[in-house]
XYZ file of C-alpha atoms in Angstrom:
497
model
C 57.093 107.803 115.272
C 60.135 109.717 114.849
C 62.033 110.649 111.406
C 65.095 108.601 112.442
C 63.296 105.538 113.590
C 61.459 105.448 110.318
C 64.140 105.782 108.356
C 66.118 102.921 110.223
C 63.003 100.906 109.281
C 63.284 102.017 105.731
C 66.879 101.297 105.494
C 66.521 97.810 107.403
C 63.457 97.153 104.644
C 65.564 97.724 101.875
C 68.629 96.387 102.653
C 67.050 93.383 103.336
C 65.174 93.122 99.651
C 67.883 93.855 98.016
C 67.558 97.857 96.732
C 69.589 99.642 99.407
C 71.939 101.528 96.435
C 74.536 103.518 97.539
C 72.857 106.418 96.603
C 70.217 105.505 98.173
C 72.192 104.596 101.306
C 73.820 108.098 101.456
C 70.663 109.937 101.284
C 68.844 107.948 103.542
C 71.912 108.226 106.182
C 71.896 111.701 106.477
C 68.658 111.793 108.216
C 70.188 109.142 111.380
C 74.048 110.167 110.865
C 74.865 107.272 109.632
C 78.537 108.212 108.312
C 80.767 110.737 110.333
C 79.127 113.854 110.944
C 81.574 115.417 112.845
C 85.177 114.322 114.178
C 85.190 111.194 116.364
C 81.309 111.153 116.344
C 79.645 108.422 114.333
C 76.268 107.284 114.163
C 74.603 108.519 117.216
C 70.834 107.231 116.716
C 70.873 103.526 114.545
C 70.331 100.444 116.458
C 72.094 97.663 115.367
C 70.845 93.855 114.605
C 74.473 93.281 116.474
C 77.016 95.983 118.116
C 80.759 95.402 119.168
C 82.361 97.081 121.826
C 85.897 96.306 122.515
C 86.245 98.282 125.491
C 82.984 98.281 127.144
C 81.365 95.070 125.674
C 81.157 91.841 126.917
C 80.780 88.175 125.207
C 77.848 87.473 127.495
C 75.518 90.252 126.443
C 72.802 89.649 124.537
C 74.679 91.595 121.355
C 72.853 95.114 121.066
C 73.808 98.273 121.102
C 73.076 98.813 124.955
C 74.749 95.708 125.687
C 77.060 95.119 123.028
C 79.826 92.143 122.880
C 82.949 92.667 123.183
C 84.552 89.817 120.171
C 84.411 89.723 116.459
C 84.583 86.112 117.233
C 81.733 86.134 119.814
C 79.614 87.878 116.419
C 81.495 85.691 114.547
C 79.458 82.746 116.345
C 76.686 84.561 115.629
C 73.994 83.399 112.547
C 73.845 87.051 110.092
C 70.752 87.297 107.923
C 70.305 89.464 104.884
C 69.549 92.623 105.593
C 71.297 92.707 109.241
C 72.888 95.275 110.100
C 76.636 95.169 112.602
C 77.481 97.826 114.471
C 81.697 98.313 115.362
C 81.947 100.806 118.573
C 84.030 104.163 117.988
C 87.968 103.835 119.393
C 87.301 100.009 119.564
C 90.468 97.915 118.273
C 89.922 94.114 117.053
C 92.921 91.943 116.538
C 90.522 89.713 114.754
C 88.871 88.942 110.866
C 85.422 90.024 110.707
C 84.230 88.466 107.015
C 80.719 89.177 105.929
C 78.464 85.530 105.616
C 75.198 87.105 104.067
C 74.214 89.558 101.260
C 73.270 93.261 101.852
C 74.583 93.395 104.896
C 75.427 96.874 106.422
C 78.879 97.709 108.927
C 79.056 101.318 110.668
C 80.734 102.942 112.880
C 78.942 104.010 116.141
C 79.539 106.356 119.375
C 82.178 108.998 119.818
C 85.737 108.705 119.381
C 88.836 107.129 116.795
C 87.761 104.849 113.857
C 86.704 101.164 114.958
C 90.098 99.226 114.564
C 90.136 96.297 112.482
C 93.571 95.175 112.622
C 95.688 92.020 110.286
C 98.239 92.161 112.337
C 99.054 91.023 115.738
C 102.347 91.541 118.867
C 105.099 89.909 119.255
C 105.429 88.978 123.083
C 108.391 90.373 124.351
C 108.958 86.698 126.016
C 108.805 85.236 122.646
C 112.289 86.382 121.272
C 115.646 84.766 121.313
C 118.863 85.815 119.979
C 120.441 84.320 116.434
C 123.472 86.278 116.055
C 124.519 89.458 117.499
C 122.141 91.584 115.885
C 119.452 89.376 114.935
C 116.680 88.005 117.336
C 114.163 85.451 115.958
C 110.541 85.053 117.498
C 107.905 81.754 116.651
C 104.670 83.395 115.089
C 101.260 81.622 113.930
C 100.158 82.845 110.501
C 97.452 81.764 108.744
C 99.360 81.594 105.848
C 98.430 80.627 101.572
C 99.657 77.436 100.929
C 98.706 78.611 97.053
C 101.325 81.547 97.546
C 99.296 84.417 97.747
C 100.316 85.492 101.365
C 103.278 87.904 102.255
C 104.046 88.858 105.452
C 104.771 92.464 106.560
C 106.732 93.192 109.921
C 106.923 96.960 111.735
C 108.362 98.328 114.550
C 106.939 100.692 116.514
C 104.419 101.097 113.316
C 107.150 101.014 111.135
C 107.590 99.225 108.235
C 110.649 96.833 108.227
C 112.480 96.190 105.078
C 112.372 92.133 103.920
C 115.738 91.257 103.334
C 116.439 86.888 102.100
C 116.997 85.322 105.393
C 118.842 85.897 109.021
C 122.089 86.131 107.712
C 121.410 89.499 105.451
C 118.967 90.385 108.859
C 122.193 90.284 110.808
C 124.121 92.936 108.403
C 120.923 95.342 107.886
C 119.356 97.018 110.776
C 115.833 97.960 109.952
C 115.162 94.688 108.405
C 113.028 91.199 108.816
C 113.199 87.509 107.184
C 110.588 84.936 107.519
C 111.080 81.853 106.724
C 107.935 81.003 105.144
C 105.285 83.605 103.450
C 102.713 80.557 102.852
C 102.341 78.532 105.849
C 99.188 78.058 107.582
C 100.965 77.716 110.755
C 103.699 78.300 113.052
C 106.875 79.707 110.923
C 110.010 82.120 112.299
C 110.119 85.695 112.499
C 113.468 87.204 112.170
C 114.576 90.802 112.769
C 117.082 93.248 113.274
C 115.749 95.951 115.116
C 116.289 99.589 113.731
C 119.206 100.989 116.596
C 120.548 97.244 116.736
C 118.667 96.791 120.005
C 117.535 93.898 121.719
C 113.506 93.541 121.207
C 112.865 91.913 124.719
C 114.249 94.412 126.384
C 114.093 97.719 124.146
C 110.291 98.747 124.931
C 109.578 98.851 121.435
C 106.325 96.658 119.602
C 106.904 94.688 117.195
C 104.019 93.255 114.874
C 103.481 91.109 111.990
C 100.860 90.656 110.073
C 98.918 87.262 110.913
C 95.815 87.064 109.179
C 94.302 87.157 105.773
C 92.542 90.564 106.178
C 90.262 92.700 108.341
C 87.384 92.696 107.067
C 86.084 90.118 104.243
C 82.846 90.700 101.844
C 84.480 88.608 98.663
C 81.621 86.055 99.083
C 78.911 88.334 99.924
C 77.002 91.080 97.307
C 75.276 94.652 98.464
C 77.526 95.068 101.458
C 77.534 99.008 103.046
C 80.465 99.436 104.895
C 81.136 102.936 106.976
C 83.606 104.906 109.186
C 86.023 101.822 109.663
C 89.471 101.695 110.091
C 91.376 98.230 108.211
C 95.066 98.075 108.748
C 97.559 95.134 107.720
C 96.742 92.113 105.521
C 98.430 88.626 105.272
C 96.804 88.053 102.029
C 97.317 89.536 98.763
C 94.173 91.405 97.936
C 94.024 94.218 100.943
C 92.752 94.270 103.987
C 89.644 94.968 102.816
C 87.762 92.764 100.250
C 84.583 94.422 98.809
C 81.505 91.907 97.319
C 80.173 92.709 94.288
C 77.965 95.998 93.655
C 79.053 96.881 97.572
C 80.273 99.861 98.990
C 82.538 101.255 101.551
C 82.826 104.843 102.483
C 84.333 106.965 105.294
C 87.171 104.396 105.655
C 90.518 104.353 106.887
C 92.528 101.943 105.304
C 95.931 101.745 106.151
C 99.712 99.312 106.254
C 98.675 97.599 102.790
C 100.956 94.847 101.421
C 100.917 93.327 97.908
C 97.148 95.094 97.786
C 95.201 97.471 100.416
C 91.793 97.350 98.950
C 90.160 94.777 96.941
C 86.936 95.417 94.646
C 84.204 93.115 93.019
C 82.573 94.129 90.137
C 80.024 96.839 90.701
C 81.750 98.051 93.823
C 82.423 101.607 94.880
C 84.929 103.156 97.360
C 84.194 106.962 98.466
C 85.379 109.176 101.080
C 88.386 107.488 102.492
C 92.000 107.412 102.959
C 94.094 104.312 101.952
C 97.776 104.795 103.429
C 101.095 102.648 103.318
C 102.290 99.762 101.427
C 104.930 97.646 101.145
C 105.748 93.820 99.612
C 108.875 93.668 99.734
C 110.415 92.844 95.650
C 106.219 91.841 94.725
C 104.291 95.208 92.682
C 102.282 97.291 94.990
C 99.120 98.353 93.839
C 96.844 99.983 96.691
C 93.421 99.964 94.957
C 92.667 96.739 92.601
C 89.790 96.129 91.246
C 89.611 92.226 90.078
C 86.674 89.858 89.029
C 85.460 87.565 86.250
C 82.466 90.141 85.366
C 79.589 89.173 83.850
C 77.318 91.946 83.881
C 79.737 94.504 82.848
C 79.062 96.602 86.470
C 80.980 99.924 86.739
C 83.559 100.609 89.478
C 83.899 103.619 91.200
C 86.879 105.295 93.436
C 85.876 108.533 94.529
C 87.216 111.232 96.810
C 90.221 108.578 97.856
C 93.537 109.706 99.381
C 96.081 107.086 97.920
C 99.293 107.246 99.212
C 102.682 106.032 99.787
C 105.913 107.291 102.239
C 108.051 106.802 99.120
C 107.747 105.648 95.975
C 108.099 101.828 95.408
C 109.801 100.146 92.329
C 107.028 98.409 90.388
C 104.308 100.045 92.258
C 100.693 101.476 91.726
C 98.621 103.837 93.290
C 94.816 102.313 91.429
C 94.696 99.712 88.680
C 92.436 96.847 87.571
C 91.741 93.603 85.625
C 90.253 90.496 85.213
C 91.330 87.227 86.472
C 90.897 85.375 83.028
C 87.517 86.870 81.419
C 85.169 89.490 80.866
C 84.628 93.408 80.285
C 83.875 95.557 83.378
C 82.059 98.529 82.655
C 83.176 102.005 83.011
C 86.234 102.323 86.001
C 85.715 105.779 86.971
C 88.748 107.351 89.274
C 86.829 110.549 90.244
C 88.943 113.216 92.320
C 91.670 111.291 93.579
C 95.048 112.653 95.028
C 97.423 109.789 94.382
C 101.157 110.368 96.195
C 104.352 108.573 95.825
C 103.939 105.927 93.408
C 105.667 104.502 90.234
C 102.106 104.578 88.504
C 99.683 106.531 89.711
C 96.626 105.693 87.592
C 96.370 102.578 85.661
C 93.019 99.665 84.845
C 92.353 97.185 81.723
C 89.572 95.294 80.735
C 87.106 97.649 80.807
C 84.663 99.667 78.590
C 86.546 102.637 79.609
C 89.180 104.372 82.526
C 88.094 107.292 83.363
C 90.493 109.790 85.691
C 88.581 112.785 86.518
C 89.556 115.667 88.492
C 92.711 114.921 91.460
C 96.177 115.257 91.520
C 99.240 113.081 91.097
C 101.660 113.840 92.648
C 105.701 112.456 92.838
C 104.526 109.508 90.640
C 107.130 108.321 88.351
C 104.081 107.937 85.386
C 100.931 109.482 86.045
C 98.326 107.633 83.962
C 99.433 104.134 82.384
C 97.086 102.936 79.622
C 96.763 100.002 79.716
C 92.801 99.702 78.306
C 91.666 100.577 74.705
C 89.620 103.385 75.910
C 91.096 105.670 78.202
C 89.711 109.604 79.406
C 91.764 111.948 81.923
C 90.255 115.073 82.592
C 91.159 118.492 85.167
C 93.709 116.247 86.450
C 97.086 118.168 88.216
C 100.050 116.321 88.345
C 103.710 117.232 88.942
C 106.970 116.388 89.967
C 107.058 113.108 87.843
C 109.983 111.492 86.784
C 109.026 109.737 83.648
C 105.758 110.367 81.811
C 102.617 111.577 82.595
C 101.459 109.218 80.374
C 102.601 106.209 79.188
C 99.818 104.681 75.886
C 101.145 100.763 76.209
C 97.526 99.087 74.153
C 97.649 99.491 70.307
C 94.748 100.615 68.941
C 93.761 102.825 72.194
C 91.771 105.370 71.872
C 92.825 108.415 74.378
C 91.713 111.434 75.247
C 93.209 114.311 78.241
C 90.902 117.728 78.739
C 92.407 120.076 80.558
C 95.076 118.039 82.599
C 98.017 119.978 83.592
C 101.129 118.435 84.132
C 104.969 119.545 85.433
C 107.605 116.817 84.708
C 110.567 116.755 86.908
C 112.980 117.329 84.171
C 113.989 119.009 81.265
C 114.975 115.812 79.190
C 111.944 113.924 79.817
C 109.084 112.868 77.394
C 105.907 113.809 79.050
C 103.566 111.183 76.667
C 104.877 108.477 74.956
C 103.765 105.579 73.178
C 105.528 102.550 71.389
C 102.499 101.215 70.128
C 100.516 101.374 66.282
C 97.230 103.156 65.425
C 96.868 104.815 68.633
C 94.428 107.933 68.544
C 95.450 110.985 71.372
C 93.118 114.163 71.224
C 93.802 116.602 74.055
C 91.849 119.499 74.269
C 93.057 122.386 76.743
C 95.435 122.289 79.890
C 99.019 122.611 80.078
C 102.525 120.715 80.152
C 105.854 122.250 80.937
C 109.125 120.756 81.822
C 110.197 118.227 80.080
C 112.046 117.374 76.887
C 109.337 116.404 74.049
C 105.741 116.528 75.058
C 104.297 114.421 72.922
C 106.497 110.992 71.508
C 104.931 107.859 69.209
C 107.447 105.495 67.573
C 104.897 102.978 65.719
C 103.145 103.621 62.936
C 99.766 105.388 62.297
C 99.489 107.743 65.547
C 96.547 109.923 65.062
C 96.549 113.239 66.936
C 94.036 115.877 67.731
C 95.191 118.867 69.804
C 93.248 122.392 70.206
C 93.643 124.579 72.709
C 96.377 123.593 74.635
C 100.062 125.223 75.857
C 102.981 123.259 76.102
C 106.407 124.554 77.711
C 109.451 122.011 76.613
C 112.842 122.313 75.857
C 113.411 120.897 72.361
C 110.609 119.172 70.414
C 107.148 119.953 70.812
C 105.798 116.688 68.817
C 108.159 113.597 67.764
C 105.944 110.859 65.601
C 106.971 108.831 63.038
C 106.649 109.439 59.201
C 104.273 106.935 59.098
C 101.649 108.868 60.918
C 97.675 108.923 61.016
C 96.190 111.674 60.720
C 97.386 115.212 62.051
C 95.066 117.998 63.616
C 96.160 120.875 65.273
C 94.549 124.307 66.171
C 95.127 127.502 68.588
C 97.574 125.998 70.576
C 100.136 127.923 72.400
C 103.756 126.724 72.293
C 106.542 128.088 74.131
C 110.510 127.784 75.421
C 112.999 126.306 73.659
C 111.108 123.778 71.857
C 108.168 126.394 70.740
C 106.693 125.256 67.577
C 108.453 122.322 66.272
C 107.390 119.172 65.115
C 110.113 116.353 64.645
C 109.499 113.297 61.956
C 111.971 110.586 62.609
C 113.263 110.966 58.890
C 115.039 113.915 60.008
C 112.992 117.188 59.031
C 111.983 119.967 61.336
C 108.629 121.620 60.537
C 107.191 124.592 62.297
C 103.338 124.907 62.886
């Protein structure tokens, strides 16, 4: 028999007992190319327990990949085992919600062409609108809305996100802009908008979409889930439009028009090797990558090699952070080589035995890393262009530490780390920070700080703490410009190092 048909047997074996890892997974897949090997080409060689096709299937095939269907709906109807495994045709688009019934279940990508589509969202007929005013049309919609509140729904045009202004009169005044007049309905409710160019949507040969159902693609309830090579836009729902199970994993994805949340993950769960894109919520906080659980088994989360980014950067909003709902420790939250753009905060998590940033860049982020846990490591991190802080200590007692993490604030009177709160311990340990006004700020009492190695480039004081300090330990640091050298204590006195 050949390698790749054992190996699908192996993988189908495994998944179906339980100990397909990720690792295991990955190594496995690069005998059968099971993630992208090469633009547009996906999976050439797996069968599938059930394939998708929405351009070539058809509802009455038997489901495989010769004669795939052509509905999630139609696999939907379907009865998914442990261990199956669902196979989404390349440059296929869904206007559906796949979610994931069984544990260790495995989605990929297959064929040659764009990212299987999983899209939130759906059109607006053109037949559908009618005018209010002069510049404001309104449309009926079905969403299948949160009567609990946790729904919010996005509008674009042409792709576009449309801003959320109160209600048709402010849509009338503001071109570019949308009201709804109900986020949480499970139901029919009215779309208003005012097209961008004050045209008339009927007739302008523009789309215009909304987005209409909870997510894309669903694995809250299930555990072990492999997920590969698919594109999720647009989410009704708060938590993304992709919701990862506990200890599952997605990689290769394209995830993209997030609203209150674009990606959602369980305890355990790891995201790799993908691109998560746009978000908006109107006045709500953003925050692209959550992870979110009750944990009780203290499983790790991992982001790694992640694009996170944003057109501009929201009020209020984050590029990755974390918690639990009311209880429990997750393990450590590792951030590993992650280029966060555009975002108030760019790294942030609580509630776990440790944050970990490594490697990646930050990059027009108003504050870098927020710490928000009592153990918190950045290291060969690269930010710049931030407008407040690259880091921002809010836990007392945390313990934090930054190795070799370079940062370039956007001004000369800005604090590049600052913290308000008591017995918090910093050690940094190589790297660089210029710009900025002080570069490192505590106004509660006993700071401890540990610096060696390390250059700093501000314009007045090097080090402003409090006389009630910790303890102090400094050694072969370089300090230079205007501020080279000094250390401020709030009672007034300059002191020179």
């Amino acid at each position: 028999m050949e390698r790749t048909a054992v190996t699908k047997r192996i993988i189908k074996q495994l998944a179906v007992f339980g100990f397909l890892t990720p690792a295991l997974f990955l190594a496995l897949a690069s005998h059968v190319h099971a993630a992208q090997d090469t633009a547009g080409k996906f999976n050439q060689y797996w069968d599938f327990r059930y394939a998708v096709d929405s351009v070539n299937g058809n509802d009455n095939n038997d489901g495989s990949r010769n004669a795939p269907y052509q509905t999630i709906g139609k696999l939907m109807a379907q009865t998914i085992n442990p261990g199956d495994t669902i196979g989404l045709a390349a440059s296929s688009t869904w206007r559906e919600q796949l979610t994931i019934p069984a544990n260790n279940v495995t989605i990929s990508a297959f064929g040659y062409g764009a990212r299987p589509r999983v899209d939130g969202s759906n059109v607006v007929p053109t037949s559908a609108w009618s005018v209010v005013t002069s510049n404001c049309y309104q449309a009926t919609v079905s969403v299948a809305g949160d009567p609990g509140g946790k729904t919010f729904v996005n509008a674009f045009q042409n792709g576009v996100y449309l801003t959320r202004v109160a209600g048709s009169a402010t849509c009338e005044s503001t071109a570019g802009s949308y009201a709804v007049s109900s986020d949480t309905t499970n139901g029919n409710i009215t779309l208003y908008i005012h097209p961008t160019g004050n045209t008339n949507p009927a007739t302008d040969g523009n789309t215009y979409e909304y987005t209409a159902r909870q997510f894309a693609i669903d694995g809250f309830s299930a555990t072990n889930e492999m997920i590969s090579g698919i594109w999720t836009r647009r989410n009704l729902y708060a938590d993304g439009s992709l919701r990862l199970g506990k200890n599952s994993t997605a990689m290769g994805m394209l995830i993209t028009d997030g609203g209150i949340h674009s990606v959602y993950l369980r305890e355990g769960a790891t995201l790799q090797n993908s691109t998560v894109s746009g978000a908006y919520a109107g006045s709500n906080q953003v925050i692209s990558v959550i992870y979110n659980d009750d944990p009780t088994s203290s499983g790790s989360v991992t982001v790694s090699n992640v694009s996170v980014t944003n057109s501009n950067s929201l009020v209020n909003s984050v590029g990755l952070y974390g918690h639990h709902n009311t209880s429990g420790t997750f393990g450590t939250v590792t951030y590993n080589n992650i280029t966060v753009t555009n975002f108030a905060t760019g790294f942030d998590g609580a509630n776990a035995a440790s944050v970990n940033v490594i490697g990646g860049t930050c990059i027009g982020c108003t504050t870098v890393f927020a710490v928000d846990n009592l153990a918190y490591n950045a290291s060969g991190v690269t930010a710049a262009g931030y407008t407040s802080r690259l880091m921002s200590i809010n836990d007392p007692g945390a313990v934090v530490t930054l190795t070799n993490v370079v940062g370039t604030h956007n001004s000369n009177t800005g604090t590049h780390i600052f913290t308000n709160q008591s017995n918090v311990s910093l050690t940094i340990s190589g790297g660089r920070l210029s710009t900025g006004w002080n570069a490192v700020q505590s106004t509660a009492s006993g700071f401890a700080l540990n610096v060696h190695n390390w250059t700093t480039n501000v314009t007045a004081w090097v080090y402003q703490i409090p006389t009630s300090y910790g303890t102090l330990s400094m050694n072969n640091n370089t300090y230079t410009g205007s501020g080279s050298g000094q250390h401020w204590i709030l009672a007034g006195t300059n002191e020179t190092f």
